[in-house]
PDB file of C-alpha atoms in Angstrom:
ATOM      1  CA  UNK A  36    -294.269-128.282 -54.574  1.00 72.00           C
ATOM      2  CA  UNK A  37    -292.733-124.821 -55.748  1.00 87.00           C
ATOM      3  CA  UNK A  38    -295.079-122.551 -57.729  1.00 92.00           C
ATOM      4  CA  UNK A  39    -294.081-119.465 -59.119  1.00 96.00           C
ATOM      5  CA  UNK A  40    -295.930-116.513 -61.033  1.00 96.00           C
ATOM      6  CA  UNK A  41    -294.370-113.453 -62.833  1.00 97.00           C
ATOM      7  CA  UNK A  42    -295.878-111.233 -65.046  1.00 97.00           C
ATOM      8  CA  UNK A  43    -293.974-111.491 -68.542  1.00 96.00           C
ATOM      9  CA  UNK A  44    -294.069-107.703 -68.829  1.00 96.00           C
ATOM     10  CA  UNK A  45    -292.310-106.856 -65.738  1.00 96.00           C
ATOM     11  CA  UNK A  46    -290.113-110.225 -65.610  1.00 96.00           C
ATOM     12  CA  UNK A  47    -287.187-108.183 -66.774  1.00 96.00           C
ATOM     13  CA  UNK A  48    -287.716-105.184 -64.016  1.00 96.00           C
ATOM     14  CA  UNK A  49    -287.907-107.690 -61.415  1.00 97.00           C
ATOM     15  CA  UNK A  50    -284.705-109.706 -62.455  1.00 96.00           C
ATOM     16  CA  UNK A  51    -283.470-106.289 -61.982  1.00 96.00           C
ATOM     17  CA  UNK A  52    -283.634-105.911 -58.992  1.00 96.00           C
ATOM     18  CA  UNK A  53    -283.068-109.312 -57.729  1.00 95.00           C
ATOM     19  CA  UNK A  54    -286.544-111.080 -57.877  1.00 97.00           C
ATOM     20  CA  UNK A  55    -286.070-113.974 -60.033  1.00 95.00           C
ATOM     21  CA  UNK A  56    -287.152-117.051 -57.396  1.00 96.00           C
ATOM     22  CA  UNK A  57    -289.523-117.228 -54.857  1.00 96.00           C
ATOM     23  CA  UNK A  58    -286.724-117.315 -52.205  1.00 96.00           C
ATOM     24  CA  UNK A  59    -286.019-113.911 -53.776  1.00 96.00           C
ATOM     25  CA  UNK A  60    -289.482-112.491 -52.695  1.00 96.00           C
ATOM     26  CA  UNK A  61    -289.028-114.015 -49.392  1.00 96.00           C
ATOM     27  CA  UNK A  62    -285.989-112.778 -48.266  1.00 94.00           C
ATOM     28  CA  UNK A  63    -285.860-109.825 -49.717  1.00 94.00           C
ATOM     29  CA  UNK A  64    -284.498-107.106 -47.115  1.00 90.00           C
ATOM     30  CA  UNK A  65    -285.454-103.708 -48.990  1.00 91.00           C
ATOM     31  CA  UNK A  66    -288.873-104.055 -48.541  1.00 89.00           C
ATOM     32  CA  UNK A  67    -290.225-101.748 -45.680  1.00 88.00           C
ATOM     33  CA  UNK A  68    -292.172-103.310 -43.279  1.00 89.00           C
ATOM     34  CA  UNK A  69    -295.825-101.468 -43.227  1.00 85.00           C
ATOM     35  CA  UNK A  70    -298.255-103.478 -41.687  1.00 82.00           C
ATOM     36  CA  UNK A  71    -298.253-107.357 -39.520  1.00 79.00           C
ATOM     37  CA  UNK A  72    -300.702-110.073 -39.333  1.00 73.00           C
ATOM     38  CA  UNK A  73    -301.240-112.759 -37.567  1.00 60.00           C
ATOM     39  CA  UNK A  74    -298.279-112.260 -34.852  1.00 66.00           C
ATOM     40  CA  UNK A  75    -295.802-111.592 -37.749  1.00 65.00           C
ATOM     41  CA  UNK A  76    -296.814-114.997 -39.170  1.00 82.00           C
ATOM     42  CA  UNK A  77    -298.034-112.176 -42.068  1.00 88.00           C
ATOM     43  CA  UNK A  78    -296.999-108.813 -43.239  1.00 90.00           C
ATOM     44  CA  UNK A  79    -296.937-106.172 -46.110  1.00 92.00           C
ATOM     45  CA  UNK A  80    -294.193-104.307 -46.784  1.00 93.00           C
ATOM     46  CA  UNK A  81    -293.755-101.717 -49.263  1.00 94.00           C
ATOM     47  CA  UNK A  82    -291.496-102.172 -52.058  1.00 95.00           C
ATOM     48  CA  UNK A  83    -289.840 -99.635 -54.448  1.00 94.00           C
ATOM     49  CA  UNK A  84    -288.430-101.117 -57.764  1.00 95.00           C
ATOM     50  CA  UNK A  85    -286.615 -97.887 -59.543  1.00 92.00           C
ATOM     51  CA  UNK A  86    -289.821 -95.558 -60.189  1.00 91.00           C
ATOM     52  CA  UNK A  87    -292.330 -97.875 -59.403  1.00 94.00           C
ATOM     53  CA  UNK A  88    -293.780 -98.313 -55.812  1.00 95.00           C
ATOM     54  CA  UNK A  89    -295.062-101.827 -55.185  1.00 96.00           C
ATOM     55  CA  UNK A  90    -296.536-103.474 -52.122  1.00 96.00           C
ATOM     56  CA  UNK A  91    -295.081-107.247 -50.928  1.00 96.00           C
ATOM     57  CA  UNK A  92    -297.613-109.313 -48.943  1.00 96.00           C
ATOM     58  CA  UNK A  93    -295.867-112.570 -47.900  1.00 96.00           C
ATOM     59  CA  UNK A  94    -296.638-115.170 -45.753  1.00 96.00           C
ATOM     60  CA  UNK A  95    -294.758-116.928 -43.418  1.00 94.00           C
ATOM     61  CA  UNK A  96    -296.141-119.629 -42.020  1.00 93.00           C
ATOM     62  CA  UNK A  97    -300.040-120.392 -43.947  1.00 93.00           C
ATOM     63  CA  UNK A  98    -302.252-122.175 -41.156  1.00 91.00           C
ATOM     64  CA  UNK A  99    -303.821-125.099 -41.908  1.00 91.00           C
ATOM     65  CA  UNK A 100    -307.222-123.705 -41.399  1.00 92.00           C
ATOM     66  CA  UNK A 101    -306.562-120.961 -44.118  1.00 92.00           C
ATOM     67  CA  UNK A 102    -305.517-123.824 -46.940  1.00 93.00           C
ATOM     68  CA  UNK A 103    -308.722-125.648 -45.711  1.00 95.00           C
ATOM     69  CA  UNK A 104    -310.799-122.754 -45.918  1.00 94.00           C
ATOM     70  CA  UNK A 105    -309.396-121.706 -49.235  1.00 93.00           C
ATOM     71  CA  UNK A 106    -309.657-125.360 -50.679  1.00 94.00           C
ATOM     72  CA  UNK A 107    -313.212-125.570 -49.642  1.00 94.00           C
ATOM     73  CA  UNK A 108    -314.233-122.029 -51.805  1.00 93.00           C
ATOM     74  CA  UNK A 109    -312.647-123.863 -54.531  1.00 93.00           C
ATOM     75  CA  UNK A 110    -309.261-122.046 -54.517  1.00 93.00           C
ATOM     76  CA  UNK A 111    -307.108-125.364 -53.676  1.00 92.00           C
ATOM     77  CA  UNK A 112    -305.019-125.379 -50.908  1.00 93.00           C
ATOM     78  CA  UNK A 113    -303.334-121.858 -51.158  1.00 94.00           C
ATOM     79  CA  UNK A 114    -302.919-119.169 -49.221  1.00 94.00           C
ATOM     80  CA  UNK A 115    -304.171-115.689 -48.939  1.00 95.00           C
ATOM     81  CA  UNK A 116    -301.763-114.640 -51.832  1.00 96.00           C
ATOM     82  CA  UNK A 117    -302.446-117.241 -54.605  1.00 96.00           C
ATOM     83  CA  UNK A 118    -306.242-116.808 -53.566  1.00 97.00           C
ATOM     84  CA  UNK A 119    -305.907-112.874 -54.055  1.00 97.00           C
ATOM     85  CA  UNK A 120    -304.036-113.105 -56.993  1.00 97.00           C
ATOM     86  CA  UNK A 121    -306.150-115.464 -58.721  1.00 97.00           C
ATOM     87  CA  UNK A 122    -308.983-113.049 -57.646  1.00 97.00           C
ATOM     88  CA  UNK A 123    -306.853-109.936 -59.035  1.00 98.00           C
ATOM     89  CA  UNK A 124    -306.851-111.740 -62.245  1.00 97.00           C
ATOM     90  CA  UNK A 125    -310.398-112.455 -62.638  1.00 97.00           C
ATOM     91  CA  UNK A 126    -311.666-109.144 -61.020  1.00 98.00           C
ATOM     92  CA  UNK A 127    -309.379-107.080 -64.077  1.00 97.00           C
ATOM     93  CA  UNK A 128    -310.922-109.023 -66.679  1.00 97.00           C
ATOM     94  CA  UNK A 129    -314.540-108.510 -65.851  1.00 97.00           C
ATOM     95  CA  UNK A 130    -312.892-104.856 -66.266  1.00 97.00           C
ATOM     96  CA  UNK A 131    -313.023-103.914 -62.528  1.00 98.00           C
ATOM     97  CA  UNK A 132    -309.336-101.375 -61.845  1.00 98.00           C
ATOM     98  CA  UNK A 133    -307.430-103.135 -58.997  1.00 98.00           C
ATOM     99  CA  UNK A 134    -303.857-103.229 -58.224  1.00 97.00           C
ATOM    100  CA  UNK A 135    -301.684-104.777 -61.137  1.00 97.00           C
ATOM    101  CA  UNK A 136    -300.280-108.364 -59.963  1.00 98.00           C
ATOM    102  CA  UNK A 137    -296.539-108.718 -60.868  1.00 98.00           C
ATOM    103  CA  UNK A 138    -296.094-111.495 -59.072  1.00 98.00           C
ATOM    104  CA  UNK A 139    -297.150-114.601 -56.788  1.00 98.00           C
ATOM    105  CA  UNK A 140    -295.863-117.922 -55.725  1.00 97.00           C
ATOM    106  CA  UNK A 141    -296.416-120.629 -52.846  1.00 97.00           C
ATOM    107  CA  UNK A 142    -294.075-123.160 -51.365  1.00 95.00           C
ATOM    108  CA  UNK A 143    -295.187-125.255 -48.610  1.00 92.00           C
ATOM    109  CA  UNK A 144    -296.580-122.858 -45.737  1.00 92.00           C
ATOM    110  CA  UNK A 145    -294.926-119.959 -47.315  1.00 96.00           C
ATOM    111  CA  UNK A 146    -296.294-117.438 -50.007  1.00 97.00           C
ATOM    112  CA  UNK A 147    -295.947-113.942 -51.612  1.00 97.00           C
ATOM    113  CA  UNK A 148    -297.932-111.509 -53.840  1.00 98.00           C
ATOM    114  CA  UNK A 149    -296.546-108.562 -55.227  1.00 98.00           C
ATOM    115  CA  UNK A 150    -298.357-106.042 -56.870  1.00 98.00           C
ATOM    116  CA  UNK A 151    -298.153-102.655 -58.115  1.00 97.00           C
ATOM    117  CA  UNK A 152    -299.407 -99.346 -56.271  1.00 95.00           C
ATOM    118  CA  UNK A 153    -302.603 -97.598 -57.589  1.00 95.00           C
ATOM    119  CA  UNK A 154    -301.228 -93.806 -58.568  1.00 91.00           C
ATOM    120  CA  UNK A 155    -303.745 -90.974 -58.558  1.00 92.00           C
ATOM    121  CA  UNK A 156    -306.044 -93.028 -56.103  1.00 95.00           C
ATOM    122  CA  UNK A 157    -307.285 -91.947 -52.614  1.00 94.00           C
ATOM    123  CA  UNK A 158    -309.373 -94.207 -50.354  1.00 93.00           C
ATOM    124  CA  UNK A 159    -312.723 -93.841 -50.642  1.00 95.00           C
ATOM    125  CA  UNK A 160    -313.042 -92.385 -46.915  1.00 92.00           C
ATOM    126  CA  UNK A 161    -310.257 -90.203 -47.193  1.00 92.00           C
ATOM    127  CA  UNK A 162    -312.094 -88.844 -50.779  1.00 94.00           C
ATOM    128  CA  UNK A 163    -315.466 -88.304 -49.229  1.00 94.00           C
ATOM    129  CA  UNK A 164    -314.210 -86.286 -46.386  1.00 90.00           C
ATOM    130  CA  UNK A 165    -312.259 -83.862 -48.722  1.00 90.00           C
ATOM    131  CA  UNK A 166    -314.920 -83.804 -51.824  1.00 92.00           C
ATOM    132  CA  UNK A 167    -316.782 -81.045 -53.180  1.00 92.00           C
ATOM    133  CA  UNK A 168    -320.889 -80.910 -53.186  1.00 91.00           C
ATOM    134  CA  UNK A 169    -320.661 -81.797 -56.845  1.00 93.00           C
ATOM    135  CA  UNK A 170    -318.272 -84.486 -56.094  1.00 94.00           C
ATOM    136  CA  UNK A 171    -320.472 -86.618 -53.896  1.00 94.00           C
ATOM    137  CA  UNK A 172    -323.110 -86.066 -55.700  1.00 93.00           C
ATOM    138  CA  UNK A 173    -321.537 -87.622 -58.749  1.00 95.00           C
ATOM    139  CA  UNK A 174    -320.012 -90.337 -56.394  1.00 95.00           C
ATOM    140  CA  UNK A 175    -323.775 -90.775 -55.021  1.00 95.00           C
ATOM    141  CA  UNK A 176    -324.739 -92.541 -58.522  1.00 95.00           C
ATOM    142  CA  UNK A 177    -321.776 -93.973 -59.594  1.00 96.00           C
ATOM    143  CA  UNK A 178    -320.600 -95.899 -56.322  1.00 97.00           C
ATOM    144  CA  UNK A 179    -324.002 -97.864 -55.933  1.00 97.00           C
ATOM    145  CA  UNK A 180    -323.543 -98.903 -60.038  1.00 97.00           C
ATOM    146  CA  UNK A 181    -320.357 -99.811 -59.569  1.00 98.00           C
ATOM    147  CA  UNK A 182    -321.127-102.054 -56.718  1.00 97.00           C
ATOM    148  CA  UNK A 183    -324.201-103.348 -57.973  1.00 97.00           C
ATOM    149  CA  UNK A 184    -322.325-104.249 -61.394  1.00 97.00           C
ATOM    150  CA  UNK A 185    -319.791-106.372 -59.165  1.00 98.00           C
ATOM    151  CA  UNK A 186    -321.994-108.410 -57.590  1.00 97.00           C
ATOM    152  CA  UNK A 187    -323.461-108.859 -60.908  1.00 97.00           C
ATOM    153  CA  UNK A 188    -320.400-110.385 -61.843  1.00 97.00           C
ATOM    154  CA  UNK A 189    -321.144-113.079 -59.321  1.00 97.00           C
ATOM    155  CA  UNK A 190    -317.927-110.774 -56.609  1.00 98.00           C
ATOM    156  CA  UNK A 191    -318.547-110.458 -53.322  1.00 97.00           C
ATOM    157  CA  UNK A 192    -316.169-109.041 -50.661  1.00 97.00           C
ATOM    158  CA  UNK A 193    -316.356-109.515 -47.104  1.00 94.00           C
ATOM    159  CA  UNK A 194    -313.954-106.782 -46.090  1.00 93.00           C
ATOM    160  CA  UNK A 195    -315.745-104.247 -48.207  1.00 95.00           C
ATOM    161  CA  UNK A 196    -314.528-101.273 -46.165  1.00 94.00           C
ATOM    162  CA  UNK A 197    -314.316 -97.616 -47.419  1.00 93.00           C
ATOM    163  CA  UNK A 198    -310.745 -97.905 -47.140  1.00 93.00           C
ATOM    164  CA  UNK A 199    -310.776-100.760 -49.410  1.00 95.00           C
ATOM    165  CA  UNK A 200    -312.520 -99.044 -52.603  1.00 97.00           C
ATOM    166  CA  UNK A 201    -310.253 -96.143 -54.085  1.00 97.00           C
ATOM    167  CA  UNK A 202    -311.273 -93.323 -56.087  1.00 97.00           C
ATOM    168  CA  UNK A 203    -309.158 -92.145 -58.653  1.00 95.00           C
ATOM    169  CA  UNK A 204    -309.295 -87.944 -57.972  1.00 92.00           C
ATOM    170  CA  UNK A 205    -308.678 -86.905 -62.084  1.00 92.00           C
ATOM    171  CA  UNK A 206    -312.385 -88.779 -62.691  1.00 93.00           C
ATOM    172  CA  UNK A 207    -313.998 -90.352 -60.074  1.00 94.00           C
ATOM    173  CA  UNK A 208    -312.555 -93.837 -60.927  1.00 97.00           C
ATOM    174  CA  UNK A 209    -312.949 -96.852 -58.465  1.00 98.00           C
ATOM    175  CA  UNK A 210    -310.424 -99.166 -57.921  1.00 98.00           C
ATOM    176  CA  UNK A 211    -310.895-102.426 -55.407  1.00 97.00           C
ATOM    177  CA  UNK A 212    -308.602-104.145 -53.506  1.00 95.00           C
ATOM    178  CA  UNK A 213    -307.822-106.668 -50.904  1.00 95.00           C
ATOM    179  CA  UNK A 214    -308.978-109.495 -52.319  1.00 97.00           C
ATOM    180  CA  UNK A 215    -307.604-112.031 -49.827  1.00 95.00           C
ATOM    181  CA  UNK A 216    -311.472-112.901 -48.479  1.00 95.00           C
ATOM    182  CA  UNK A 217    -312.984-112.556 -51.800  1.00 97.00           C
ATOM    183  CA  UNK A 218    -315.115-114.976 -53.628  1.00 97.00           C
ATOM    184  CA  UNK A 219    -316.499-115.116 -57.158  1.00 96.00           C
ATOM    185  CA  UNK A 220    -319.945-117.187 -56.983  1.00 96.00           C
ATOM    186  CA  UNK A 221    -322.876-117.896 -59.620  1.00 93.00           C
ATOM    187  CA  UNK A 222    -325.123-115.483 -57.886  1.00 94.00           C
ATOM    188  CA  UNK A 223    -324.557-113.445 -54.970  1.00 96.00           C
ATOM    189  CA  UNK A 224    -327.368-113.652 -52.320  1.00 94.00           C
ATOM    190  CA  UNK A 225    -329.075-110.881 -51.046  1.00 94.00           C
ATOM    191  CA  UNK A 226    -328.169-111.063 -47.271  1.00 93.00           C
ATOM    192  CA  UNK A 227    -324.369-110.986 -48.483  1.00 95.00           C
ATOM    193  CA  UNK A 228    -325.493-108.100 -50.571  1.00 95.00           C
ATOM    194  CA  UNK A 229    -326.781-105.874 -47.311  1.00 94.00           C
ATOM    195  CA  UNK A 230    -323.996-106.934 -45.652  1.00 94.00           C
ATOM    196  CA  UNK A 231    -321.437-105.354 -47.941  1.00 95.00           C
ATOM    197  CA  UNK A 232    -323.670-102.153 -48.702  1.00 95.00           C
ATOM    198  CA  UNK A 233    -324.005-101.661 -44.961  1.00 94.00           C
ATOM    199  CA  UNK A 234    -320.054-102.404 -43.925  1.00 93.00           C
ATOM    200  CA  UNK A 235    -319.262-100.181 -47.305  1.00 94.00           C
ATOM    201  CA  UNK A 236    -322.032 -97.405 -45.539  1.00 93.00           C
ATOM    202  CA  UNK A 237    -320.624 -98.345 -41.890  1.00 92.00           C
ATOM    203  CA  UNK A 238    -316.804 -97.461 -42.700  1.00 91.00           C
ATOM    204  CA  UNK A 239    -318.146 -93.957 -44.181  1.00 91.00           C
ATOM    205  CA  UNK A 240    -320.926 -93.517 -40.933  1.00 82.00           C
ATOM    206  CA  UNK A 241    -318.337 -90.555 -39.520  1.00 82.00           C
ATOM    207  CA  UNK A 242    -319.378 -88.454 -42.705  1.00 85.00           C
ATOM    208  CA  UNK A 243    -322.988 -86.589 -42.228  1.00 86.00           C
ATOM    209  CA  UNK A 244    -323.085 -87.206 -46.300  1.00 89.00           C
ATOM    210  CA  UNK A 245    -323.757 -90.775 -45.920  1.00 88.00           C
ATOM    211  CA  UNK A 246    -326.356 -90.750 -43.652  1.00 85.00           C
ATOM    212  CA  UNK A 247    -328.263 -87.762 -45.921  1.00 88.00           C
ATOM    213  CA  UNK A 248    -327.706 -89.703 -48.875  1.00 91.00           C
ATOM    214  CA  UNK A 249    -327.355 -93.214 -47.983  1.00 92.00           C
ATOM    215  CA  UNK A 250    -331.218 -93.701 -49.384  1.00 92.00           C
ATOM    216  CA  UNK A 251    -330.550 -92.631 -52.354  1.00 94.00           C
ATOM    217  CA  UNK A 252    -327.357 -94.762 -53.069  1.00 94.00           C
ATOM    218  CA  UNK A 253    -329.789 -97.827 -51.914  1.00 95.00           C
ATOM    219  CA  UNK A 254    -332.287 -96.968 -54.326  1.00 95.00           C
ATOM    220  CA  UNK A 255    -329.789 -96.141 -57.209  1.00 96.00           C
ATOM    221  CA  UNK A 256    -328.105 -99.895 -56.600  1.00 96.00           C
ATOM    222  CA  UNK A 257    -331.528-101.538 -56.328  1.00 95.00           C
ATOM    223  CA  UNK A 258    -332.714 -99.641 -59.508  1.00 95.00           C
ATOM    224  CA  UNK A 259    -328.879-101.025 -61.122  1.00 96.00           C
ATOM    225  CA  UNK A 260    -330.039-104.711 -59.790  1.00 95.00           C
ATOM    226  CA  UNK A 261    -332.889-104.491 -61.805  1.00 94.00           C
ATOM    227  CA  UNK A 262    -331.689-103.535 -64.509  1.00 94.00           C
ATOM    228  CA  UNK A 263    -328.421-105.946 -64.797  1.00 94.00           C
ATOM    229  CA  UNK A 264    -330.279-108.216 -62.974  1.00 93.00           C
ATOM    230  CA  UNK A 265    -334.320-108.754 -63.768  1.00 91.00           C
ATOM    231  CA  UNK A 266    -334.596-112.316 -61.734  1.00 90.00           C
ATOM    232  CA  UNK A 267    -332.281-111.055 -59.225  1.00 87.00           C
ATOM    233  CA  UNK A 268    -334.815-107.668 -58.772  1.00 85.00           C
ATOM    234  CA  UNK A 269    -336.120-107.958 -54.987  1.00 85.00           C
ATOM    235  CA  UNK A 270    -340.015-106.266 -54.683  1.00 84.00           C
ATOM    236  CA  UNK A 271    -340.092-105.140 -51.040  1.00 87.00           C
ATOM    237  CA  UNK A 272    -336.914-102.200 -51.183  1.00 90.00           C
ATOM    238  CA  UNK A 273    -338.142-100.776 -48.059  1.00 91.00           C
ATOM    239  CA  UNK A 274    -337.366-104.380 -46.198  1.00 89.00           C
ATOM    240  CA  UNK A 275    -333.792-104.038 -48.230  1.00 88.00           C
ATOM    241  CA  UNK A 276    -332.842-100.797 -47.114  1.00 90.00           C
ATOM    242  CA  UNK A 277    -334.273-101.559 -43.498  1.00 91.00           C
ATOM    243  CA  UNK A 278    -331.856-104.183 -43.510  1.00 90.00           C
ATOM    244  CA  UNK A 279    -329.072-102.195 -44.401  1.00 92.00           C
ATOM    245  CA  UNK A 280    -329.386 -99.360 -41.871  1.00 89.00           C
ATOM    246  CA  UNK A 281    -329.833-101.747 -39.293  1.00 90.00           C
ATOM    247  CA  UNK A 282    -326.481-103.355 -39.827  1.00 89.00           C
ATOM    248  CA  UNK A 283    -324.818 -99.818 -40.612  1.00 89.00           C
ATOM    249  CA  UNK A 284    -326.242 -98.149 -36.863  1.00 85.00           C
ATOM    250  CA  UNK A 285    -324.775-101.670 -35.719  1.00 84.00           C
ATOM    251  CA  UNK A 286    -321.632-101.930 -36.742  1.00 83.00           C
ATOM    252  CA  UNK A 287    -320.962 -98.493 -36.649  1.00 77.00           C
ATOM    253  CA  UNK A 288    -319.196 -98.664 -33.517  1.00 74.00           C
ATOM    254  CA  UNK A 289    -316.936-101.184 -34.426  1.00 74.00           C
ATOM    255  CA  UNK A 290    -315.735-100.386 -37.594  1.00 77.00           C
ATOM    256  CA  UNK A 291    -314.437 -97.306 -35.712  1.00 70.00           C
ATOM    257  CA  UNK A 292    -312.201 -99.386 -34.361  1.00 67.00           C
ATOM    258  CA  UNK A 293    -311.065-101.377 -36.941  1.00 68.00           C
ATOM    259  CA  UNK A 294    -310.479 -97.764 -39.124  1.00 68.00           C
ATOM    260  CA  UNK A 295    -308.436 -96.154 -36.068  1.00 67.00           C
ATOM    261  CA  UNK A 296    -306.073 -99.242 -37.071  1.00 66.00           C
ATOM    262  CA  UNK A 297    -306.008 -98.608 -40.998  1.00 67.00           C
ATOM    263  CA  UNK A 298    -305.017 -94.824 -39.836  1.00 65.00           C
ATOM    264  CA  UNK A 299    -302.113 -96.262 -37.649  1.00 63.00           C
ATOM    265  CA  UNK A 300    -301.220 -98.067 -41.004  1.00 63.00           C
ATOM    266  CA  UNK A 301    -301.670 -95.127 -42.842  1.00 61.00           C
ATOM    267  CA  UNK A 302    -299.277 -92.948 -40.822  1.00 60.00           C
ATOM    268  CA  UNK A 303    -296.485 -95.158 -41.075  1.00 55.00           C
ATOM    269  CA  UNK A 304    -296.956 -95.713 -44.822  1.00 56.00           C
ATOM    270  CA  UNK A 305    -297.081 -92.018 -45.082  1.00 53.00           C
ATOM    271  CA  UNK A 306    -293.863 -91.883 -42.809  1.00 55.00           C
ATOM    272  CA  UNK A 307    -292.108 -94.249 -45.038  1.00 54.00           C
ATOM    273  CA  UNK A 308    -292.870 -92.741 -48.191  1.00 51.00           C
ATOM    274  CA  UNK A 309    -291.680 -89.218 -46.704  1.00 46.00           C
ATOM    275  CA  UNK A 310    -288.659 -90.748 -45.484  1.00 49.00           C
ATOM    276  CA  UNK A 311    -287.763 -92.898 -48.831  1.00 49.00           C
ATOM    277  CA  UNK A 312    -288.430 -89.176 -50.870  1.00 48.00           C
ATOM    278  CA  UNK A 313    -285.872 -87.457 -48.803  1.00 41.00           C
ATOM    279  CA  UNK A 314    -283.344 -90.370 -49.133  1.00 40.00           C
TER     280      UNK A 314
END
């Protein structure tokens, strides 16, 4: 079974340039290789369409375990794309900025998603190490809201890295993305709450202005919970942040690791770029 997603307002731009069926997406040779997953079983590729830059994630061969997985959370038996698009979707209107989705579809083992790039937006890493005192200290109250307003929602995301929020630099707007992993539940639980706080904290550790302020962003999200959330208000905060820093001095070390790989991605994406501007 064949499905197939385009966004009505961009149909026209993608017949365009040749997308019109999924074995369009699939084959498609203009599409700049960026980043592989999976041992090339997965990629994402980047994607210009006249003055818009898009990214391409398709999938070449969906394992078994991954439709399982997904069918289990309630997604059916998808793939990462139809799972992250259908999270897109929902994420934009609970009013949450994420990359536009132009387009998605599934046959057999094989999927794509195609969305649009963020413009103006920095990762939130790469924002923190170049912002001004007044900067972070704006960012200090407004990232902890933010958060605590998605998991509100009932959003949780397991690969809540720095490099996975975006800041827009005009007015301090976040953006998420990545949705492959994420979930929408009833109510998020509070361990999966820490969790996220301290990989979000972890994935910023090689700034000194997270551990100086890190406190403070606790308190400001616990101080959100309560107010979004009354039933969901937890009484002893020092346990909460406790929990947190734990997780943050443990991880530390290896979400080093896994950002020296998003900065190997970064470089070639930046290479790319350079090298499509000059052409």
């Amino acid at each position: 079974m064949e499905l197939l997603w385009l966004d009505p307002n961009y149909a026209s731009l993608l017949s365009e340039h040749g997308l019109r069926q999924f074995g369009d997406f699939m084959a498609c040779s203009r599409a700049t290789v960026i980043r592989y997953r999976q041992n090339g079983s997965r990629h994402v590729a980047l994607l210009s369409l006249g003055r818009m830059e898009t990214y391409l994630k398709r999938e070449f061969r969906i394992a078994y375990g991954e439709k399982l997985r997904n069918w289990w959370d309630g997604f059916g038996t998808v793939g990462k794309s139809l799972r992250e698009w259908r999270m897109l979707r929902w994420a934009r209107r609970a009013g949450f900025t994420t990359p536009l989705p132009l387009a998605c579809g599934q046959h057999g083992r094989q999927a794509f998603l195609l969305t649009a790039a963020l413009t103006d937006f920095v990762p939130l890493d790469k924002y923190v190490a170049g912002a001004s005192e007044g900067e972070l200290r704006q960012l200090g109250r407004s990232l902890p809201r933010w958060l605590a307003r998605w998991h509100a929602c009932g959003f949780i995301h397991p690969d809540l890295y720095a490099w996975h929020v975006f800041v827009r630099v005009t007015d301090q707007q976040l953006a998420i993305l990545d949705l492959a992993r994420a979930d929408w539940l009833e109510k998020v639980p509070w361990p999966e709450r820490w969790r996220e706080l301290a990989l979000l904290g972890a994935s910023l550790s090689e700034s000194e202005w997270v551990w100086q302020v890190w406190d403070d962003v606790l308190e400001t999200y616990l101080n959100t919970v309560e107010s979004l959330q009354p039933h969901q208000a937890i009484r002893n905060r020092e346990f909460a942040k406790n929990a947190v820093h734990r997780r943050m001095e443990l991880w530390a070390s290896w979400v080093s690791a896994r950002q020296q790989e998003e900065e190997q991605c970064r470089a070639v994406l930046v290479s790319r770029l350079y090298t499509h501007d000059r052409v």
